[in-house]
Amino acid sequence: MSKSVLVVGSGGREHALAWKLSQSNDVSKVYVAPGNGGTTLVAENVDISFTDVEGLLNFAREEQIDLTVIGQEAASEAGLVDAFNDAGLSIFGPTKAATLIESSKVFSKDLMSEQNIPTAQYKTFSDATKAFEYIKTRSLPIVIKADGLATGKGVIIPETLEQAEKAIQDIMIDKIFGEAGGSVVVEDFLKGQEVSMHALTDGTNSVIFPPSQDHKQVFDGDKGPNTGGMGVIAPLDWVKPEQISKIQEKVVSPALEGLKKKNSPFIGCLYPGLMLDGQDVNVIEFNARFGDPEAEVYMRLLDCDLYKILSDCAAGNLNPESVKWRDGYAATVVLASPGYPGDYPKGLPITGLEEAEKLDDIVVFHAGTALKDGNFVTAGGRVLNVTATGDTLQNALDKAYEAVKLINFEGMHYRTDIGQRV
Ligand SMILES: Nc1ncnc2c1ncn2[C@@H]1O[C@H](COP(=O)(O)OP(=O)(O)O)[C@@H](O)[C@H]1O
Ligand SMILES: [Mg+2]
């Protein structure tokens, strides 16, 4: 068979998805819209933005794309799946209505409450004075979340009442996150270890991936501001099979049932961010897509045909048994631009990529890169995801850091303590 696939997005996640899809025996052609410098190594880039629904629809029709795979959540929020469904085209991802589980924190918390999904106690507000009155009745630190998508920056965790008052003012009145801050969720602070889980689902059947752990803060020791993610490890031995079953039963299944009840069944990758504290499991949030950089380690560990399982999800007939994993561990270390997560320069030449990829078990997934005169240059905040597999977690980490040493661009920075938290 010679199927063609379109991946929508431009990050390291999309490079990893395109890389794995290109290995499928069924797939003869992979496109990425808009892609990045690295996606050209495994696919053809198409210059269409991921929110250009008409443009993507026309492209998929003209090129007779067999399956479109959404990486970037903004595409689902823009209604890409709804448009493809109407046109009778096959697509992996949730509808705009099902994407609300990620795109509205108020919707998501209310769904959790309706379905008895364990999560921090909360209230939602569209009135700043009432929000602050409530905060005064809770203990500190407290968590304040802008309702809408705010590119991973819409959460503030004040330690004092003065900070909380300022956060409410910033989000709800001065609208530093724009309309995303029209309403807020105020919730109790959870302690513990953050864990990422992913579940692949066709709307009815679902299968859960091994647990993984991202490292959000920019500096070693979990210091500094949050980023899109600085490194990931998987699987996590300390998350026991009983806890994974509990997450399936108490988190994933009820969330999918809840969306079905609302006539918006979820097809795609449901990714709950969780806080684990001893036996306690609480949901921090739901995402409606693969994590980035989680997808990078998952694609290295997946031991089955990605095209087959994603097209089965899209067609509503996923066989959970068909999702298989290789033994061992994977680790990703993110190499970031100078200044990230703040402002950063672009266009810095990158060296050492070929040398790094010559090492055993290394794949470098590109995020913010572009091709300039045949050479890779930086083009974003998170630039590269150096990804290794190994028999042990330490072995995977050692290989990843060995490869990192060979790569360079001016002002490059990365965390040196990925995988050392537990
Ligand atoms: N209730 C909570 N308790 C403790 N930390 C939290 C809580 N909610 C969120 N966080 C922290 O804030 C980060 C961002 O929150 P999240 O809900 O994942 O929003 P987003 O990813 O959309 O920015 C989380 O990864 C976690 O570190
Ligand atoms: Mg999050």
Short mmCIF file of C-alpha atoms and ligand atoms in Angstrom, two decimals:
data_model
loop_
_atom_site.label_atom_id
_atom_site.label_comp_id
_atom_site.label_asym_id
_atom_site.label_seq_id
_atom_site.Cartn_x
_atom_site.Cartn_y
_atom_site.Cartn_z
CA MET A 1 0.00 0.00 0.00
CA SER A 2 1.18 3.51 -0.58
CA LYS A 3 -0.56 5.91 1.73
CA SER A 4 0.10 9.61 2.09
CA VAL A 5 -0.04 11.36 5.44
CA LEU A 6 -0.21 15.02 6.48
CA VAL A 7 1.10 16.00 9.93
CA VAL A 8 -0.08 19.37 11.23
CA GLY A 9 2.30 21.42 13.38
CA SER A 10 5.89 22.62 13.53
CA GLY A 11 7.54 21.36 16.72
CA GLY A 12 9.73 18.50 17.87
CA ARG A 13 6.55 16.50 18.41
CA GLU A 14 5.64 16.79 14.73
CA HIS A 15 9.17 15.82 13.67
CA ALA A 16 8.90 12.73 15.89
CA LEU A 17 5.44 11.81 14.52
CA ALA A 18 6.58 12.31 10.91
CA TRP A 19 9.75 10.26 11.60
CA LYS A 20 7.73 7.34 12.97
CA LEU A 21 5.05 7.57 10.26
CA SER A 22 7.73 7.55 7.55
CA GLN A 23 8.86 4.11 8.84
CA SER A 24 5.46 2.55 8.22
CA ASN A 25 5.38 0.00 5.39
CA ASP A 26 2.03 1.41 4.35
CA VAL A 27 3.25 5.00 4.03
CA SER A 28 4.95 6.25 0.90
CA LYS A 29 4.73 10.00 1.48
CA VAL A 30 4.65 12.24 4.56
CA TYR A 31 3.92 15.97 4.47
CA VAL A 32 4.23 18.35 7.42
CA ALA A 33 2.40 21.68 7.53
CA PRO A 34 4.22 23.93 8.17
CA GLY A 35 7.03 21.78 9.68
CA ASN A 36 10.53 22.95 10.59
CA GLY A 37 14.10 22.53 9.33
CA GLY A 38 14.35 18.97 10.61
CA THR A 39 11.05 17.68 9.26
CA THR A 40 12.55 18.03 5.75
CA LEU A 41 14.78 15.05 6.65
CA VAL A 42 11.79 12.67 6.75
CA ALA A 43 8.97 14.53 5.01
CA GLU A 44 8.06 17.35 2.65
CA ASN A 45 7.18 20.67 4.27
CA VAL A 46 4.04 22.42 3.09
CA ASP A 47 3.82 26.14 3.69
CA ILE A 48 0.35 26.24 5.26
CA SER A 49 -0.24 27.47 8.80
CA PHE A 50 -1.77 24.98 11.26
CA THR A 51 -4.81 27.16 11.82
CA ASP A 52 -5.52 27.67 8.10
CA VAL A 53 -8.44 25.22 7.96
CA GLU A 54 -9.39 26.02 4.34
CA GLY A 55 -5.81 25.78 3.15
CA LEU A 56 -5.24 22.41 4.84
CA LEU A 57 -8.55 21.04 3.59
CA ASN A 58 -7.76 22.05 0.01
CA PHE A 59 -4.29 20.55 0.25
CA ALA A 60 -5.60 17.24 1.64
CA ARG A 61 -8.18 17.06 -1.15
CA GLU A 62 -5.75 17.90 -3.94
CA GLU A 63 -3.04 15.52 -2.75
CA GLN A 64 -5.57 12.82 -1.83
CA ILE A 65 -4.14 12.54 1.68
CA ASP A 66 -5.17 9.25 3.32
CA LEU A 67 -4.71 10.40 6.91
CA THR A 68 -4.14 13.79 8.53
CA VAL A 69 -2.55 13.76 12.01
CA ILE A 70 -2.90 16.77 14.29
CA GLY A 71 0.10 17.56 16.47
CA GLN A 72 -0.61 21.14 17.43
CA GLU A 73 -3.75 21.80 19.56
CA ALA A 74 -4.45 25.17 17.91
CA ALA A 75 -5.45 23.21 14.77
CA SER A 76 -8.11 21.27 16.70
CA GLU A 77 -9.29 24.44 18.40
CA ALA A 78 -9.61 26.09 14.97
CA GLY A 79 -12.04 23.32 13.91
CA LEU A 80 -9.80 21.34 11.54
CA VAL A 81 -11.35 18.01 12.54
CA ASP A 82 -14.89 19.31 12.13
CA ALA A 83 -14.05 20.55 8.62
CA PHE A 84 -12.38 17.24 7.64
CA ASN A 85 -15.29 15.24 9.06
CA ASP A 86 -17.75 17.31 7.02
CA ALA A 87 -15.64 16.71 3.92
CA GLY A 88 -15.42 12.96 4.60
CA LEU A 89 -11.62 13.02 5.03
CA SER A 90 -9.80 10.86 7.57
CA ILE A 91 -8.20 12.77 10.44
CA PHE A 92 -6.63 11.89 13.81
CA GLY A 93 -7.53 14.47 16.45
CA PRO A 94 -10.47 15.82 18.48
CA THR A 95 -13.27 18.07 17.25
CA LYS A 96 -13.43 21.67 18.40
CA ALA A 97 -16.05 20.70 20.99
CA ALA A 98 -13.97 17.82 22.39
CA THR A 99 -10.86 20.05 22.43
CA LEU A 100 -12.59 22.16 25.11
CA ILE A 101 -11.15 19.67 27.61
CA GLU A 102 -7.84 21.46 26.97
CA SER A 103 -8.84 24.84 25.55
CA SER A 104 -11.12 25.85 28.44
CA LYS A 105 -9.88 25.23 31.97
CA VAL A 106 -13.34 26.07 33.31
CA PHE A 107 -14.97 23.44 31.03
CA SER A 108 -12.28 20.93 31.96
CA LYS A 109 -12.63 21.38 35.73
CA ASP A 110 -16.42 21.23 35.50
CA LEU A 111 -16.17 17.99 33.48
CA MET A 112 -13.86 16.52 36.14
CA SER A 113 -16.28 17.49 38.84
CA GLU A 114 -19.29 16.00 36.97
CA GLN A 115 -17.38 12.76 36.38
CA ASN A 116 -15.84 12.53 39.87
CA ILE A 117 -12.34 12.67 38.46
CA PRO A 118 -9.84 13.39 41.26
CA THR A 119 -8.53 16.95 40.99
CA ALA A 120 -7.71 19.92 43.21
CA GLN A 121 -10.69 21.63 44.87
CA TYR A 122 -11.61 24.74 42.86
CA LYS A 123 -14.06 27.50 41.98
CA THR A 124 -14.41 29.44 38.74
CA PHE A 125 -14.88 33.21 38.52
CA SER A 126 -15.56 35.88 35.95
CA ASP A 127 -15.57 38.60 38.63
CA ALA A 128 -12.20 39.72 40.01
CA THR A 129 -13.49 40.87 43.42
CA LYS A 130 -15.24 37.54 44.03
CA ALA A 131 -12.16 35.62 42.95
CA PHE A 132 -10.03 37.48 45.50
CA GLU A 133 -12.64 37.06 48.26
CA TYR A 134 -12.48 33.29 47.65
CA ILE A 135 -8.68 33.25 47.70
CA LYS A 136 -8.74 34.85 51.15
CA THR A 137 -10.67 31.83 52.44
CA ARG A 138 -8.12 29.26 51.11
CA SER A 139 -4.59 28.45 52.17
CA LEU A 140 -1.46 29.56 50.32
CA PRO A 141 0.14 28.93 47.91
CA ILE A 142 -2.93 29.02 45.66
CA VAL A 143 -3.20 28.31 41.93
CA ILE A 144 -4.82 30.82 39.53
CA LYS A 145 -5.45 29.69 35.95
CA ALA A 146 -6.65 31.79 33.03
CA ASP A 147 -9.53 29.94 31.36
CA GLY A 148 -8.33 29.91 27.74
CA LEU A 149 -5.24 28.73 25.86
CA ALA A 150 -2.29 30.92 26.88
CA THR A 151 0.61 28.95 25.32
CA GLY A 152 1.49 27.34 28.63
CA LYS A 153 1.87 30.66 30.44
CA GLY A 154 -1.62 31.23 31.85
CA VAL A 155 -1.01 29.76 35.33
CA ILE A 156 0.21 31.81 38.30
CA ILE A 157 0.96 30.30 41.74
CA PRO A 158 1.08 33.14 44.30
CA GLU A 159 2.67 32.52 47.70
CA THR A 160 1.23 35.62 49.40
CA LEU A 161 -2.11 37.45 49.34
CA GLU A 162 -0.41 40.51 47.81
CA GLN A 163 0.89 38.37 44.93
CA ALA A 164 -2.55 36.78 44.54
CA GLU A 165 -4.23 40.19 44.37
CA LYS A 166 -1.76 41.30 41.72
CA ALA A 167 -2.25 38.07 39.73
CA ILE A 168 -6.03 38.57 39.69
CA GLN A 169 -5.53 42.19 38.60
CA ASP A 170 -3.06 41.14 35.86
CA ILE A 171 -5.16 38.29 34.47
CA MET A 172 -8.75 39.52 34.87
CA ILE A 173 -8.52 43.30 34.65
CA ASP A 174 -5.31 44.15 32.78
CA LYS A 175 -5.81 41.00 30.63
CA ILE A 176 -2.12 40.10 30.28
CA PHE A 177 -3.21 36.82 28.65
CA GLY A 178 -5.87 38.55 26.54
CA GLU A 179 -9.37 37.09 26.41
CA ALA A 180 -8.04 33.81 27.87
CA GLY A 181 -8.22 35.65 31.22
CA GLY A 182 -11.90 36.65 31.06
CA SER A 183 -12.62 33.82 33.51
CA VAL A 184 -10.28 32.06 35.90
CA VAL A 185 -10.08 28.81 37.81
CA VAL A 186 -8.81 29.21 41.37
CA GLU A 187 -7.67 25.89 42.80
CA ASP A 188 -5.81 24.43 45.75
CA PHE A 189 -2.11 23.74 45.45
CA LEU A 190 -1.16 20.05 45.06
CA LYS A 191 2.16 18.64 46.20
CA GLY A 192 3.93 15.66 44.71
CA GLN A 193 5.54 14.50 41.49
CA GLU A 194 4.15 15.62 38.13
CA VAL A 195 3.63 12.80 35.66
CA SER A 196 2.41 12.83 32.05
CA MET A 197 0.08 10.07 30.84
CA HIS A 198 -1.14 9.64 27.28
CA ALA A 199 -4.13 7.63 26.10
CA LEU A 200 -4.83 6.88 22.47
CA THR A 201 -8.54 6.59 21.78
CA ASP A 202 -11.01 6.09 18.96
CA GLY A 203 -13.81 7.62 21.04
CA THR A 204 -14.74 4.32 22.70
CA ASN A 205 -11.68 2.09 23.01
CA SER A 206 -8.58 3.49 24.63
CA VAL A 207 -5.07 2.38 25.44
CA ILE A 208 -2.78 4.02 27.92
CA PHE A 209 0.95 4.69 27.26
CA PRO A 210 3.73 4.14 29.79
CA PRO A 211 4.11 7.08 32.18
CA SER A 212 6.59 9.84 31.36
CA GLN A 213 7.95 12.88 33.15
CA ASP A 214 8.63 16.31 31.68
CA HIS A 215 10.83 18.99 33.28
CA LYS A 216 9.02 22.31 32.92
CA GLN A 217 11.33 24.79 34.65
CA VAL A 218 14.16 26.23 32.62
CA PHE A 219 17.04 25.66 35.08
CA ASP A 220 18.53 22.71 36.96
CA GLY A 221 16.90 21.87 40.27
CA ASP A 222 13.49 22.94 38.88
CA LYS A 223 14.46 26.60 39.19
CA GLY A 224 13.39 29.53 37.05
CA PRO A 225 10.28 30.16 34.97
CA ASN A 226 8.22 27.45 33.29
CA THR A 227 8.94 26.55 29.67
CA GLY A 228 7.24 24.34 27.11
CA GLY A 229 9.36 21.48 28.56
CA MET A 230 13.14 21.00 28.85
CA GLY A 231 13.42 17.22 28.84
CA VAL A 232 11.49 13.97 29.29
CA ILE A 233 12.08 10.44 30.50
CA ALA A 234 9.94 7.32 30.03
CA PRO A 235 8.87 4.93 31.38
CA LEU A 236 8.88 5.71 35.13
CA ASP A 237 9.58 2.60 37.21
CA TRP A 238 8.31 4.20 40.37
CA VAL A 239 4.78 4.54 38.97
CA LYS A 240 3.35 1.12 39.77
CA PRO A 241 0.98 -0.87 37.51
CA GLU A 242 -1.82 -0.43 40.11
CA GLN A 243 -1.49 3.34 39.81
CA ILE A 244 -1.56 3.12 36.01
CA SER A 245 -4.77 1.04 36.17
CA LYS A 246 -6.21 3.57 38.61
CA ILE A 247 -5.44 6.38 36.14
CA GLN A 248 -7.18 4.43 33.38
CA GLU A 249 -10.26 3.78 35.56
CA LYS A 250 -10.59 7.01 37.51
CA VAL A 251 -9.23 9.53 35.01
CA VAL A 252 -9.12 8.46 31.37
CA SER A 253 -12.33 6.39 31.10
CA PRO A 254 -14.59 8.85 32.98
CA ALA A 255 -13.21 11.78 30.97
CA LEU A 256 -13.99 9.99 27.70
CA GLU A 257 -17.44 9.00 28.97
CA GLY A 258 -18.11 12.57 30.07
CA LEU A 259 -17.31 13.94 26.62
CA LYS A 260 -19.43 11.25 24.98
CA LYS A 261 -22.38 12.23 27.18
CA LYS A 262 -22.02 15.77 25.89
CA ASN A 263 -22.22 14.43 22.32
CA SER A 264 -18.60 15.28 21.67
CA PRO A 265 -16.71 11.98 21.76
CA PHE A 266 -12.95 12.41 21.88
CA ILE A 267 -10.81 10.88 19.14
CA GLY A 268 -7.07 11.38 19.34
CA CYS A 269 -4.54 11.50 22.13
CA LEU A 270 -5.86 12.46 25.55
CA TYR A 271 -3.01 13.55 27.77
CA PRO A 272 -3.75 14.17 31.43
CA GLY A 273 -1.07 15.98 33.44
CA LEU A 274 -1.16 14.40 36.90
CA MET A 275 0.17 15.04 40.38
CA LEU A 276 1.14 11.82 42.19
CA ASP A 277 1.66 11.94 45.93
CA GLY A 278 2.07 8.50 47.49
CA GLN A 279 -1.10 6.66 46.52
CA ASP A 280 -2.93 9.89 45.65
CA VAL A 281 -3.53 10.72 42.01
CA ASN A 282 -4.92 14.13 40.99
CA VAL A 283 -5.43 15.65 37.57
CA ILE A 284 -3.69 19.00 37.00
CA GLU A 285 -5.10 19.44 33.51
CA PHE A 286 -6.10 17.59 30.37
CA ASN A 287 -4.40 18.16 27.04
CA ALA A 288 -6.04 17.14 23.78
CA ARG A 289 -2.90 16.05 21.88
CA PHE A 290 0.52 14.44 22.29
CA GLY A 291 2.87 16.24 24.66
CA ASP A 292 5.93 17.98 23.34
CA PRO A 293 8.57 16.74 24.25
CA GLU A 294 6.72 13.60 25.47
CA ALA A 295 5.97 12.53 21.87
CA GLU A 296 9.70 12.42 21.17
CA VAL A 297 10.36 9.67 23.74
CA TYR A 298 7.13 7.81 22.97
CA MET A 299 7.97 7.61 19.26
CA ARG A 300 11.35 6.11 20.14
CA LEU A 301 9.74 3.44 22.35
CA LEU A 302 6.71 2.59 20.23
CA ASP A 303 7.14 -0.85 18.66
CA CYS A 304 4.28 -0.97 16.18
CA ASP A 305 3.10 0.77 13.04
CA LEU A 306 2.06 4.35 13.93
CA TYR A 307 0.05 4.78 10.73
CA LYS A 308 -2.00 1.70 11.54
CA ILE A 309 -2.92 2.71 15.08
CA LEU A 310 -3.67 6.36 14.25
CA SER A 311 -5.79 5.48 11.22
CA ASP A 312 -7.63 2.86 13.32
CA CYS A 313 -8.40 5.58 15.89
CA ALA A 314 -9.66 7.89 13.15
CA ALA A 315 -11.85 5.09 11.77
CA GLY A 316 -13.26 4.23 15.21
CA ASN A 317 -11.78 0.74 15.43
CA LEU A 318 -8.66 0.88 17.58
CA ASN A 319 -7.53 -2.50 18.87
CA PRO A 320 -5.79 -1.67 22.18
CA GLU A 321 -3.72 -4.88 21.85
CA SER A 322 -2.08 -3.55 18.69
CA VAL A 323 -0.19 -0.80 20.56
CA LYS A 324 3.18 -2.30 21.49
CA TRP A 325 6.28 -0.99 23.25
CA ARG A 326 9.90 -2.03 23.07
CA ASP A 327 11.83 -2.84 26.24
CA GLY A 328 14.07 -0.20 27.73
CA TYR A 329 13.95 3.52 28.31
CA ALA A 330 14.10 6.76 26.37
CA ALA A 331 15.26 10.24 27.34
CA THR A 332 15.11 13.61 25.61
CA VAL A 333 17.22 16.65 26.43
CA VAL A 334 16.01 19.95 24.97
CA LEU A 335 18.58 22.43 23.66
CA ALA A 336 17.23 25.98 23.92
CA SER A 337 18.06 29.39 22.47
CA PRO A 338 19.88 31.98 24.61
CA GLY A 339 17.26 33.91 26.59
CA TYR A 340 14.48 31.29 26.26
CA PRO A 341 11.78 31.24 27.72
CA GLY A 342 12.14 35.01 27.34
CA ASP A 343 13.19 36.77 24.12
CA TYR A 344 15.86 35.09 22.02
CA PRO A 345 17.73 35.69 18.77
CA LYS A 346 17.12 33.60 15.63
CA GLY A 347 19.27 32.46 12.74
CA LEU A 348 22.26 31.15 14.77
CA PRO A 349 24.17 28.41 12.89
CA ILE A 350 23.97 24.94 14.48
CA THR A 351 26.98 22.59 14.37
CA GLY A 352 27.57 18.93 15.23
CA LEU A 353 24.18 17.43 14.30
CA GLU A 354 25.58 14.76 11.98
CA GLU A 355 28.28 13.76 14.46
CA ALA A 356 25.68 13.47 17.22
CA GLU A 357 23.39 11.28 15.14
CA LYS A 358 26.26 8.94 14.28
CA LEU A 359 26.32 7.83 17.93
CA ASP A 360 24.36 4.68 18.77
CA ASP A 361 20.66 5.03 19.56
CA ILE A 362 20.51 8.81 19.04
CA VAL A 363 17.87 10.66 17.06
CA VAL A 364 17.73 14.45 17.13
CA PHE A 365 14.21 15.78 16.65
CA HIS A 366 14.15 19.41 15.53
CA ALA A 367 11.80 22.02 16.96
CA GLY A 368 12.84 25.64 16.32
CA THR A 369 15.18 25.15 13.35
CA ALA A 370 15.20 26.32 9.74
CA LEU A 371 17.32 25.45 6.73
CA LYS A 372 19.48 28.29 5.42
CA ASP A 373 21.72 27.63 2.40
CA GLY A 374 21.72 23.92 3.21
CA ASN A 375 22.65 24.40 6.89
CA PHE A 376 20.47 24.27 9.97
CA VAL A 377 20.03 27.51 11.94
CA THR A 378 17.99 28.31 15.06
CA ALA A 379 14.45 29.59 14.49
CA GLY A 380 12.65 29.18 17.83
CA GLY A 381 13.01 29.04 21.61
CA ARG A 382 13.27 25.29 21.99
CA VAL A 383 15.62 24.31 19.17
CA LEU A 384 16.46 20.59 19.33
CA ASN A 385 15.37 17.46 21.21
CA VAL A 386 18.30 15.09 21.59
CA THR A 387 16.67 11.71 22.13
CA ALA A 388 18.33 8.46 23.18
CA THR A 389 17.19 4.95 24.03
CA GLY A 390 18.93 2.59 26.44
CA ASP A 391 18.60 -0.62 28.46
CA THR A 392 18.40 1.42 31.63
CA LEU A 393 17.23 4.96 32.20
CA GLN A 394 20.75 6.02 33.22
CA ASN A 395 22.13 4.48 30.04
CA ALA A 396 19.63 6.43 27.89
CA LEU A 397 20.47 9.65 29.75
CA ASP A 398 24.23 9.09 29.42
CA LYS A 399 23.90 8.58 25.67
CA ALA A 400 21.70 11.67 25.28
CA TYR A 401 24.19 13.87 27.16
CA GLU A 402 27.10 12.38 25.19
CA ALA A 403 25.35 13.50 21.99
CA VAL A 404 24.48 16.92 23.46
CA LYS A 405 28.23 17.59 23.93
CA LEU A 406 28.76 17.35 20.17
CA ILE A 407 26.08 19.91 19.24
CA ASN A 408 26.52 23.65 19.52
CA PHE A 409 25.11 27.06 18.68
CA GLU A 410 25.92 30.41 20.25
CA GLY A 411 24.38 30.76 23.71
CA MET A 412 22.81 27.26 23.67
CA HIS A 413 21.53 26.15 27.07
CA TYR A 414 19.97 23.01 28.49
CA ARG A 415 19.29 21.28 31.78
CA THR A 416 21.98 18.92 33.05
CA ASP A 417 19.69 17.12 35.51
CA ILE A 418 17.00 15.52 33.33
CA GLY A 419 15.80 12.30 34.94
CA GLN A 420 17.47 12.99 38.31
CA ARG A 421 14.36 14.14 40.17
CA VAL A 422 13.28 10.85 41.75
N1 LIG B 1 -3.21 22.58 41.51
C1 LIG B 1 -1.89 22.68 41.27
N2 LIG B 1 -1.00 22.43 42.24
C2 LIG B 1 0.32 22.55 42.05
N3 LIG B 1 0.86 22.93 40.87
C3 LIG B 1 0.02 23.18 39.84
C4 LIG B 1 -1.38 23.06 39.97
N4 LIG B 1 -1.96 23.36 38.79
C5 LIG B 1 -0.94 23.66 37.95
N5 LIG B 1 0.25 23.55 38.56
C6 LIG B 1 1.58 23.79 37.97
O1 LIG B 1 1.46 24.73 36.91
C7 LIG B 1 1.82 24.13 35.65
C8 LIG B 1 0.90 24.63 34.55
O2 LIG B 1 -0.45 24.30 34.87
P1 LIG B 1 -1.38 23.56 33.81
O3 LIG B 1 -2.72 23.38 34.45
O4 LIG B 1 -0.69 22.35 33.34
O5 LIG B 1 -1.56 24.65 32.68
P2 LIG B 1 -0.87 24.92 31.28
O6 LIG B 1 -0.07 23.71 30.89
O7 LIG B 1 -2.01 25.18 30.37
O8 LIG B 1 -0.02 26.13 31.50
C9 LIG B 1 1.72 22.63 35.92
O9 LIG B 1 2.57 21.91 35.04
C10 LIG B 1 2.13 22.53 37.37
O10 LIG B 1 3.54 22.58 37.49
MG MG B 2 0.34 21.87 31.51
#
